[in-house]
Short mmCIF file of C-alpha atoms in Angstrom, two decimals:
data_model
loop_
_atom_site.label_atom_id
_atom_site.label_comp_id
_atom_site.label_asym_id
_atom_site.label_seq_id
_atom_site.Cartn_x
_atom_site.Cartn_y
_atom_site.Cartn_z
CA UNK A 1 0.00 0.00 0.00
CA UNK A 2 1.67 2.98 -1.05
CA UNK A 3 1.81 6.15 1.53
CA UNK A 4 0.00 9.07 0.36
CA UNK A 5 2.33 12.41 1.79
CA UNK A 6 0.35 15.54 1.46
CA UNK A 7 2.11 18.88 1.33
CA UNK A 8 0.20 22.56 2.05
CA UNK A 9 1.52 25.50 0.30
CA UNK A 10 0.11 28.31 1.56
CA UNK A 11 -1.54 30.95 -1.00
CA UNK A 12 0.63 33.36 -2.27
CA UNK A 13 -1.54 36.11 -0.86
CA UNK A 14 -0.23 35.39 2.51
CA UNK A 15 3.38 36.23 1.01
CA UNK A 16 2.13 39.29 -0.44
CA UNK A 17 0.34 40.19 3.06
CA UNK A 18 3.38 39.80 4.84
CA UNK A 19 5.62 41.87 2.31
CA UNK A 20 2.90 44.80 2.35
CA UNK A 21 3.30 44.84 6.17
CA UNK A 22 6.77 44.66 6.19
CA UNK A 23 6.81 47.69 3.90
CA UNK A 24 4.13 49.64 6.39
CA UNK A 25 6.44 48.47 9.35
CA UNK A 26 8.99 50.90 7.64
CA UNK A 27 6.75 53.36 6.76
CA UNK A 28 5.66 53.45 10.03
CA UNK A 29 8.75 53.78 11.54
CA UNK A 30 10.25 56.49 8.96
CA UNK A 31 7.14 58.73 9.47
CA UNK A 32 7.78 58.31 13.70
CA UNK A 33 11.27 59.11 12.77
CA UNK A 34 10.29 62.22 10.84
CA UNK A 35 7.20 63.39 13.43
CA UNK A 36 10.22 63.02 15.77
CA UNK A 37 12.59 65.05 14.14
CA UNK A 38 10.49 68.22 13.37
CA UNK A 39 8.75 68.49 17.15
CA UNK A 40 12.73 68.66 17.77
CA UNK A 41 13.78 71.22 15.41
CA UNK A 42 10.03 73.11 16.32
CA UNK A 43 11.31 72.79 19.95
CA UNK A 44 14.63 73.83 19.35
CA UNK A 45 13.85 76.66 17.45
CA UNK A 46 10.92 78.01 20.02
CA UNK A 47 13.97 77.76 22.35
CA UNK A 48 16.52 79.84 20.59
CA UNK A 49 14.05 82.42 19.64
CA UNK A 50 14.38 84.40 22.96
CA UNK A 51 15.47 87.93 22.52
CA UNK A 52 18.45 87.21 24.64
CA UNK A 53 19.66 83.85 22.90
CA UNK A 54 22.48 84.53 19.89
CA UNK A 55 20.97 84.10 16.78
CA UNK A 56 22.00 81.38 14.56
CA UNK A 57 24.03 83.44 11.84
CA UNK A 58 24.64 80.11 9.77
CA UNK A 59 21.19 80.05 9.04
CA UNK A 60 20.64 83.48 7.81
CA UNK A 61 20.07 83.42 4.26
CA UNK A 62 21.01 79.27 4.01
CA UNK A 63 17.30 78.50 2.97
CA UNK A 64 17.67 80.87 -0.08
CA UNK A 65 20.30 79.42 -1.48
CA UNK A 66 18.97 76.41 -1.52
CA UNK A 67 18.84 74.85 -5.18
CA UNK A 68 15.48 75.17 -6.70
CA UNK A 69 13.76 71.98 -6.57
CA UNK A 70 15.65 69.71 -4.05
CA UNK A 71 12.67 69.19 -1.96
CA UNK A 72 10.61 67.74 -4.74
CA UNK A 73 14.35 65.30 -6.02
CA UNK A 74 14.93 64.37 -2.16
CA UNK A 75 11.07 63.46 -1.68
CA UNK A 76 10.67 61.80 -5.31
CA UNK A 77 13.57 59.20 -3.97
CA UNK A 78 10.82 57.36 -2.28
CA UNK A 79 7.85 58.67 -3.36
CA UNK A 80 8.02 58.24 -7.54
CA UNK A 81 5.00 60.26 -7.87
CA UNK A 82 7.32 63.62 -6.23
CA UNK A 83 9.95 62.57 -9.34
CA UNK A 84 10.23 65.96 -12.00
CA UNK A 85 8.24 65.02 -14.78
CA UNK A 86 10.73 67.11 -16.85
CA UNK A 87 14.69 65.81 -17.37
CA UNK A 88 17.85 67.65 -16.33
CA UNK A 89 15.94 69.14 -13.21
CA UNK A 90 18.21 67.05 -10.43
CA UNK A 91 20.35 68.38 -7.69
CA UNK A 92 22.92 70.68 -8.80
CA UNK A 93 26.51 69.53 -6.98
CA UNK A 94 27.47 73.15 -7.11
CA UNK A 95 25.19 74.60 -5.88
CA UNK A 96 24.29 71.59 -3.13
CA UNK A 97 27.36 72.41 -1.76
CA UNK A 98 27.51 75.90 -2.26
CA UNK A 99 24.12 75.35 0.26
CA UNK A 100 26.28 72.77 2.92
CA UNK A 101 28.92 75.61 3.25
CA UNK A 102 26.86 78.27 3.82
CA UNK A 103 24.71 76.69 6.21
CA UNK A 104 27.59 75.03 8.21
CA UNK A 105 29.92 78.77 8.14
CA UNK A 106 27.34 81.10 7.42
CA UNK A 107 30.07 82.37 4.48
CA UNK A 108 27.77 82.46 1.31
CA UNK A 109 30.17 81.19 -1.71
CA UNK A 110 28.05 83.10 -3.87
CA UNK A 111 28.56 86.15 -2.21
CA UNK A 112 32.43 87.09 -1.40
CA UNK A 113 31.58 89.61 0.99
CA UNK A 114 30.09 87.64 3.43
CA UNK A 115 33.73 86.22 3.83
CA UNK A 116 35.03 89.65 4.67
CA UNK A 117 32.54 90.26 7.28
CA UNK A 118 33.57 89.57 10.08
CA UNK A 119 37.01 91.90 10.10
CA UNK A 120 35.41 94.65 7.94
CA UNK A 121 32.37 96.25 9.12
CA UNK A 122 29.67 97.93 6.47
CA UNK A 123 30.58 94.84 4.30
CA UNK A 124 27.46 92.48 6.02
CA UNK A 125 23.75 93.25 5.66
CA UNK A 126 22.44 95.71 7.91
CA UNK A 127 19.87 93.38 9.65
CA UNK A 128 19.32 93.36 13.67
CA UNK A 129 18.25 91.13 16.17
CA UNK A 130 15.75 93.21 18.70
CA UNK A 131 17.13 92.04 21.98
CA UNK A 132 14.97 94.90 24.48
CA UNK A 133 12.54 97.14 22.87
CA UNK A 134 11.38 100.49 23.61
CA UNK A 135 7.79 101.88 24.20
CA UNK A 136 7.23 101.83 20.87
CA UNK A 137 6.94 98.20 20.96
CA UNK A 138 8.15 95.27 18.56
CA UNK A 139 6.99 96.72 15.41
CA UNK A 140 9.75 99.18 14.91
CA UNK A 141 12.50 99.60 11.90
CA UNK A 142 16.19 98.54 12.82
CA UNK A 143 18.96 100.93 13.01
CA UNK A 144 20.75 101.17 9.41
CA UNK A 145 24.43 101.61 8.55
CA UNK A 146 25.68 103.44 5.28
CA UNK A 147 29.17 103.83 4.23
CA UNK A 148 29.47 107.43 2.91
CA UNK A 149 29.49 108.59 -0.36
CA UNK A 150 32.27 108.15 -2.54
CA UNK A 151 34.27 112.06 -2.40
CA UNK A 152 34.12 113.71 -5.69
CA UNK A 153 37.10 115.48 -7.28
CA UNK A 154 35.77 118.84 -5.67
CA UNK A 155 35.11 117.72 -2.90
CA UNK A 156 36.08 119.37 0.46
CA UNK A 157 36.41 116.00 2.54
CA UNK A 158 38.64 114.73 -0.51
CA UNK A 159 41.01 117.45 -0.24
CA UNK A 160 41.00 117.46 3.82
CA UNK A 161 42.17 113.30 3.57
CA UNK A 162 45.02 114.75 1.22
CA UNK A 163 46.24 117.40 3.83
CA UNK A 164 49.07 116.98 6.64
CA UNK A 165 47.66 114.18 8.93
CA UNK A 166 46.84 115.05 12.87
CA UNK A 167 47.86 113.02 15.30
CA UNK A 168 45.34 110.91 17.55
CA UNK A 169 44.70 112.26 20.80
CA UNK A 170 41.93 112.66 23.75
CA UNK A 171 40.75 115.76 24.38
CA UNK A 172 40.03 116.21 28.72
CA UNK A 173 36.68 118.65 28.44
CA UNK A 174 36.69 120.89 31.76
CA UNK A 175 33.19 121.94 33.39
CA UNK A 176 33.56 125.64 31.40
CA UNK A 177 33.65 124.30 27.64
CA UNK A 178 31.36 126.62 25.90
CA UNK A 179 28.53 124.71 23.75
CA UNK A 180 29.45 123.14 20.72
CA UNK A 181 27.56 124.31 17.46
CA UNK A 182 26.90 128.07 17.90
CA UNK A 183 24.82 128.25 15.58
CA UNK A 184 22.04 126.03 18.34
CA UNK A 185 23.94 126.25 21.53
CA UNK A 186 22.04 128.99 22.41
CA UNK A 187 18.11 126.74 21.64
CA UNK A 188 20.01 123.84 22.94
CA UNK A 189 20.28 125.44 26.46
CA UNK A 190 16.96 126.91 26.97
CA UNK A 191 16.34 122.67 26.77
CA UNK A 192 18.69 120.83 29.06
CA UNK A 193 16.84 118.06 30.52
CA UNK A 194 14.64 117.85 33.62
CA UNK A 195 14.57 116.09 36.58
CA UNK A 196 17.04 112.76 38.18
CA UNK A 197 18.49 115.20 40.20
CA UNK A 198 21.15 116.27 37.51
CA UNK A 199 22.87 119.07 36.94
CA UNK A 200 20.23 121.63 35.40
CA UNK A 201 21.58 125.24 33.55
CA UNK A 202 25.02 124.78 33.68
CA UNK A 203 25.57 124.32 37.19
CA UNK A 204 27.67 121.54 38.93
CA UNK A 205 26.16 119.05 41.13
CA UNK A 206 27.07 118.66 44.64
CA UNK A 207 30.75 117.58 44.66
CA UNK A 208 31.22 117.41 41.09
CA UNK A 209 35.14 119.15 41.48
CA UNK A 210 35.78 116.20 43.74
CA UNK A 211 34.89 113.26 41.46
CA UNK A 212 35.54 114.92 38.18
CA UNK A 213 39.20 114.84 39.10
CA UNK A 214 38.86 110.86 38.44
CA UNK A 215 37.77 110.32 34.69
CA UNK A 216 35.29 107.33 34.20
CA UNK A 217 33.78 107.78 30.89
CA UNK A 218 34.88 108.44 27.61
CA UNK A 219 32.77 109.23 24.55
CA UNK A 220 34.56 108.78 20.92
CA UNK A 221 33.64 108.02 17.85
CA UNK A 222 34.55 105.46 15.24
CA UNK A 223 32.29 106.88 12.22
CA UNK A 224 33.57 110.73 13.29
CA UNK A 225 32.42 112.83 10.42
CA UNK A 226 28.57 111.71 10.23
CA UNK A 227 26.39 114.54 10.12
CA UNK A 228 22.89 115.55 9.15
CA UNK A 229 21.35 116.98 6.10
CA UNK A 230 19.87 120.20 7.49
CA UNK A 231 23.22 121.12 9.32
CA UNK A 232 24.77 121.29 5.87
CA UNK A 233 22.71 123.47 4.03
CA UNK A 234 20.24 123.03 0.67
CA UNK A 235 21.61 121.03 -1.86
CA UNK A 236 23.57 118.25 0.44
CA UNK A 237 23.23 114.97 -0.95
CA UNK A 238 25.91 113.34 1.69
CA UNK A 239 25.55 113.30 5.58
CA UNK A 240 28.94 114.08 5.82
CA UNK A 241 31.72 116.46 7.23
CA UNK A 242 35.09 117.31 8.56
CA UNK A 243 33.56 120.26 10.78
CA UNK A 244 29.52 119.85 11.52
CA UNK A 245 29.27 116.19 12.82
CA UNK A 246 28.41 113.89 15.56
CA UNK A 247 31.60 115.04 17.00
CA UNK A 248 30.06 117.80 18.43
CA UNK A 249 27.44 116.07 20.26
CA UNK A 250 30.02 113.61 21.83
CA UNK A 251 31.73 116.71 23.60
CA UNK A 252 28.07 117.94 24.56
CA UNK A 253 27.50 115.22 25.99
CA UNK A 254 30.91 114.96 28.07
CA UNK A 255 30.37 118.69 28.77
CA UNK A 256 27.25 117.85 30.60
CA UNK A 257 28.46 114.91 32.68
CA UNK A 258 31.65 117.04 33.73
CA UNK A 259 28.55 119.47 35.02
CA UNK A 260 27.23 116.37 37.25
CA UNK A 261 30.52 115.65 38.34
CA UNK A 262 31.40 112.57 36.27
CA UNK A 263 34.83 112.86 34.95
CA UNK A 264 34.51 112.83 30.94
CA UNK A 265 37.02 112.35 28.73
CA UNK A 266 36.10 113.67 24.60
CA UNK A 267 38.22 111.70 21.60
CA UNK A 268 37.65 113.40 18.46
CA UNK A 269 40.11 112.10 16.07
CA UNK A 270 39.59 112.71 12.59
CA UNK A 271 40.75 109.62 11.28
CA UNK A 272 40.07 110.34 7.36
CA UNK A 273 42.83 112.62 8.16
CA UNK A 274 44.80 111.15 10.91
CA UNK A 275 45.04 107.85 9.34
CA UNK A 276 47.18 107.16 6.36
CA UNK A 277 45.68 104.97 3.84
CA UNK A 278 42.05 105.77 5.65
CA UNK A 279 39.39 103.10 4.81
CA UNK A 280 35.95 103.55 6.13
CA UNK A 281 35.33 99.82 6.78
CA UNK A 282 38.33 99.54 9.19
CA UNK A 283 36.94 102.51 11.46
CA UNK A 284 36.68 100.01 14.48
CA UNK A 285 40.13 99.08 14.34
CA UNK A 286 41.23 102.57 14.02
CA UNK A 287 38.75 103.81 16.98
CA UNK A 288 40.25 101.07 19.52
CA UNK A 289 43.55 102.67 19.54
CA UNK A 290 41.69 105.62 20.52
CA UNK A 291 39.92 103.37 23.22
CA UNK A 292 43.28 101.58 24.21
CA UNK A 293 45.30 104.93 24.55
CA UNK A 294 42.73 106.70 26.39
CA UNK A 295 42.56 104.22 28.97
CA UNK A 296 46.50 103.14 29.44
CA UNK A 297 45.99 107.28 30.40
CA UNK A 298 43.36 107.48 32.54
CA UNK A 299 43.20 103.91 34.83
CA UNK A 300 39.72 104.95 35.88
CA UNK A 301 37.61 104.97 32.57
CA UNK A 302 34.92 102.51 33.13
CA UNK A 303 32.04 103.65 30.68
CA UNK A 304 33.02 103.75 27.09
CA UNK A 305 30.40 105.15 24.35
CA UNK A 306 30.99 105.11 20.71
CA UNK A 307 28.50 107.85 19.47
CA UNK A 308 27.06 107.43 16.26
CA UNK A 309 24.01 108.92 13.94
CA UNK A 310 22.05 106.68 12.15
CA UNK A 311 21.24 106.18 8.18
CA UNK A 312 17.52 106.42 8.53
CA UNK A 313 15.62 109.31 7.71
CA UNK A 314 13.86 111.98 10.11
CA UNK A 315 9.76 109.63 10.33
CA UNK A 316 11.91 106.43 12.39
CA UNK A 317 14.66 108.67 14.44
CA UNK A 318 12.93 111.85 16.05
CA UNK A 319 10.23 111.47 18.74
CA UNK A 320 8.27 114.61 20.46
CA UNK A 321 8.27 114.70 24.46
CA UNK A 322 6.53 117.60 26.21
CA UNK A 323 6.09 119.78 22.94
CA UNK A 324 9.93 119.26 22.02
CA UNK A 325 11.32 116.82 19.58
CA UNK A 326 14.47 114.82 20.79
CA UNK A 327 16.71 112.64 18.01
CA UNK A 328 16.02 109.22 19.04
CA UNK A 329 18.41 106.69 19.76
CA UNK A 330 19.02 102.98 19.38
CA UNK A 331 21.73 101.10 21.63
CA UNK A 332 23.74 98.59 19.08
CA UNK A 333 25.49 95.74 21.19
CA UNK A 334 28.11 93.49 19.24
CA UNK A 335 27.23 89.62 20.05
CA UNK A 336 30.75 88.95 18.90
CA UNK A 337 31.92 89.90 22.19
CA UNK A 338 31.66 86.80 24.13
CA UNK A 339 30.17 88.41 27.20
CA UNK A 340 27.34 90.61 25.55
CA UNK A 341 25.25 89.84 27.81
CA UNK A 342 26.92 92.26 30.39
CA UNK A 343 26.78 94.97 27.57
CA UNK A 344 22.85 94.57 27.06
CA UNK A 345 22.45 94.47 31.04
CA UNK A 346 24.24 97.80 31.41
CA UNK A 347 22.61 99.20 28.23
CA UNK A 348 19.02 97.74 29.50
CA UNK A 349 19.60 100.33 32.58
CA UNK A 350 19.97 102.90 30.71
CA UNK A 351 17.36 102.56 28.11
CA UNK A 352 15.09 101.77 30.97
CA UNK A 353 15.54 105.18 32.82
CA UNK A 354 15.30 107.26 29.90
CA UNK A 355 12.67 105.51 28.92
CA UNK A 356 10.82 106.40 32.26
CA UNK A 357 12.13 109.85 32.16
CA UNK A 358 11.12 110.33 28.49
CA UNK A 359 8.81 107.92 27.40
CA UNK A 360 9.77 106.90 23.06
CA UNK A 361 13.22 108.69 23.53
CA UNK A 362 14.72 104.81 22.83
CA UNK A 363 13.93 102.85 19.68
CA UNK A 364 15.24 99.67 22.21
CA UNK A 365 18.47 97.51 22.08
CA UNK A 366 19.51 96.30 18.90
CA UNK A 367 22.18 93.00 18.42
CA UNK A 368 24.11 92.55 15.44
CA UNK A 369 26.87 89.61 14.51
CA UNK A 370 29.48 89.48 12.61
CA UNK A 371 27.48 88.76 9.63
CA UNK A 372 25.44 92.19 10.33
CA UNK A 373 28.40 94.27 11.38
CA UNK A 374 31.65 94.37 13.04
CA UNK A 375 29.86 92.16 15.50
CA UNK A 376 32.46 93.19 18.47
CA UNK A 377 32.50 97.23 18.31
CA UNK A 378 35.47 97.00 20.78
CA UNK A 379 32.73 96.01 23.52
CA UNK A 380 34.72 93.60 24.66
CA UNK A 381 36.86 96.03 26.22
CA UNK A 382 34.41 96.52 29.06
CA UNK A 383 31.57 95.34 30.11
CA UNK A 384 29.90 98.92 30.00
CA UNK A 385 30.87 99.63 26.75
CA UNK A 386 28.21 100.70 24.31
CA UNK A 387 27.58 101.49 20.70
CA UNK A 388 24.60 104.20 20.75
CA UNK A 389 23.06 105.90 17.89
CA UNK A 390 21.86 109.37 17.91
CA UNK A 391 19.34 110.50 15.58
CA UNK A 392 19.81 110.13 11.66
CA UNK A 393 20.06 112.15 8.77
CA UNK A 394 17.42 114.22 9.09
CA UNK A 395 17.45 115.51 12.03
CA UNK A 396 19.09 118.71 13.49
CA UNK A 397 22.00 119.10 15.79
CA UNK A 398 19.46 121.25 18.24
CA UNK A 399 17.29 118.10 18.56
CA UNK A 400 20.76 115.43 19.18
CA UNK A 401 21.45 118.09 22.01
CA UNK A 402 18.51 117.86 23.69
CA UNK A 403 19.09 113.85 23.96
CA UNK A 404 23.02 114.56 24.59
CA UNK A 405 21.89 116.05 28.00
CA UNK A 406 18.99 113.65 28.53
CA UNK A 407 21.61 110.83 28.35
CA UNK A 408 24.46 112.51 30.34
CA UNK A 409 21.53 112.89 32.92
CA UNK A 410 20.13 109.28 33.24
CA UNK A 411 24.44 108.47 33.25
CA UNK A 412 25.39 110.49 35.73
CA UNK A 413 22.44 109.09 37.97
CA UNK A 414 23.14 105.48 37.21
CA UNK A 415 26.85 106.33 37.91
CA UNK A 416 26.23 107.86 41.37
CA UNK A 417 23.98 104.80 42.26
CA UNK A 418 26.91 102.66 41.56
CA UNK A 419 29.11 104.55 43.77
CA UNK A 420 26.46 104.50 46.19
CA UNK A 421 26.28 100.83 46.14
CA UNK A 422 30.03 100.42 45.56
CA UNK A 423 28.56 98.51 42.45
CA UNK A 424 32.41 97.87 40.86
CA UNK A 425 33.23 101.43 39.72
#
């Protein structure tokens, strides 16, 4: 009798089943993997978007450069239906990488300059981070930054950059300097600023000859010939000049703190003219030997404030307090320096006080990086070390007075509160 053996081959559907949910195992498992990865980066980034977190420079600008159409090539590698439908439309390896470098540097390949900015300053964009605002709120324009104008063959500033070079020195301003700018001391002093218990009209605060015999703050400037349009007369098409210029509101403003007793010290170096070989975009490095001498001189400089006037025009720089209008200022702070952080806490208590004492005086604390800026503005030399802009273009020297005084004011009051507290000054 012969032994039947019966074998059972299962269907082939089963096979097919068990493929199908081996491929929905993966997809499964790539689409946790993905969910994963963007609650991550949507995390991360809600994280890093604080006002006091450094931006991520690398990024700025990466996503543009992307090459057009990698999302639909890197999706169409599994999904056939997300393939081009036309030929010759695939990654680019120039321009892939071109993408890698820039988003791993923050150096843009296709754009040279970004290389160069880092060491020279009004080669970046002019883009910046609001790290504090004022009472104006979020929604306000960003300082700006404009290299002057080339000079002309006739032109005045050309011919002064050709003359016998001055050398670069501080200048001590005494209680008795006359105003700067006659041509608005006069308006200027019917409107020193009110109130802190500053020196009002001229006259010294109690025991101002005592402590200004120690000097703690010096005001320079880096960018020393910016001016403003209605200083210069009708037809002036640049904001700039070897006489009428923000120097004059740096040594208003260290007039008026020698008045409440804080020992100023005025650098206005003309370095178009004191330089050889000037270039604009290396003003920083020239202004730190101004910074570095002045303080091997005087051991007790503590505050250091490079004065500046912005690019923008008269609408985003000039706000009216009490019937009056004031230039407006922004406070720039370098997030090169690795300690910042001190520089935006001592700029925060000034911006706060004048923002009390004259409410949309400050247009808030700006950061910029190295890919915005300079990214350092020799901050790192102290912790209260600031960058402040005064006004722009359009506005007159009268109306940067009246802020001169209504910043030597909330100064000289944050100063003596320091002293009072023996707060490291």
């Amino acid at each position: 009798m012969k032994r039947i053996t019966a074998y059972w081959h299962p269907p082939r559907t089963s096979e097919a089943l068990r493929r199908l949910l081996a491929q929905w195992r993966t997809f499964v498992l790539l689409s946790a993997c993905t969910f994963v990865a963007f609650v991550t980066a949507g995390l991360a980034g809600m994280a890093f978007h604080s006002p006091s977190a450094a931006d991520w420079p690398a990024m700025n600008g990466a996503a543009a450069s992307l090459p057009e159409g990698v999302p639909g090539e890197l999706a169409g590698m599994e999904l056939p239906s997300f393939k081009p439908s036309k030929p010759g439309n695939g990654i680019d390896g120039r321009r892939a990488a071109s993408f890698l470098i820039h988003l791993m540097t923050g150096i843009n390949p296709q754009q040279p300059r970004s290389l160069l900015a880092g060491e020279m300053p009004g080669m970046g964009s002019s883009r910046a981070v609001l790290l504090r605002p004022g009472s104006a709120g979020e929604q306000v324009t960003g300082p700006e930054d404009h290299p002057p104008l080339p000079a002309t063959d006739g032109d005045e500033d050309a011919d002064a950059r050709d003359g016998d070079a001055r050398p670069a020195e501080t200048e001590d301003v005494p209680a008795d300097v006359p105003d700067p700018g006659a041509a608005n001391s006069d308006a200027a002093n019917s409107d020193s600023a009110a109130g802190g218990g500053s020196a009002k009209g001229g006259q010294p605060a109690p025991g101002a000859s005592a402590q200004a015999k120690r000097k703690v703050a010096l005001i320079y400037h880096s960018h020393n010939r910016e001016s403003w349009l209605p200083e210069l007369g009708e037809g002036a098409k640049n904001a700039e000049s070897d006489e009428i210029n923000i120097t004059l509101v740096g040594k208003r403003l260290a007039q008026r703190l020698e008045e409440a007793g804080i020992g100023a010290v005025h650098a206005d170096v003309d370095y178009a003219t004191a330089v050889k070989d000037y270039r604009w975009e290396l003003s920083y490095k020239y202004s730190k030997e101004t910074v570095l001498e002045a303080m091997a001189e005087h051991d007790g400089l503590t505050y250091l404030f490079d004065i500046h006037r912005d690019s923008q025009p008269r609408g985003y720089t000039t706000a009216t307090i009490d019937g009056k209008d004031y230039a407006q200022v922004y406070f720039i702070i370098g997030k090169g320096n690795p300690d910042w952080r001190e520089n935006e806490s001592f700029a925060a208590d000034i911006h706060r006080l004048l923002e009390k004492r004259y409410p949309g005086i400050s247009r808030g604390i700006w950061g910029k990086d190295a890919s915005s800026g300079n990214g350092e503005y020799n901050q790192s030399l102290s912790p209260n070390s600031l960058l402040i802009e005064i006004g722009g273009i359009e506005n007159t020297l009268e109306e940067c007075y009246r802020t001169a005084d209504a910043l030597a004011e909330v100064i000289a009051e944050l100063y003596r509160s320091a002293v009072e507290t023996n707060a490291g000054v």
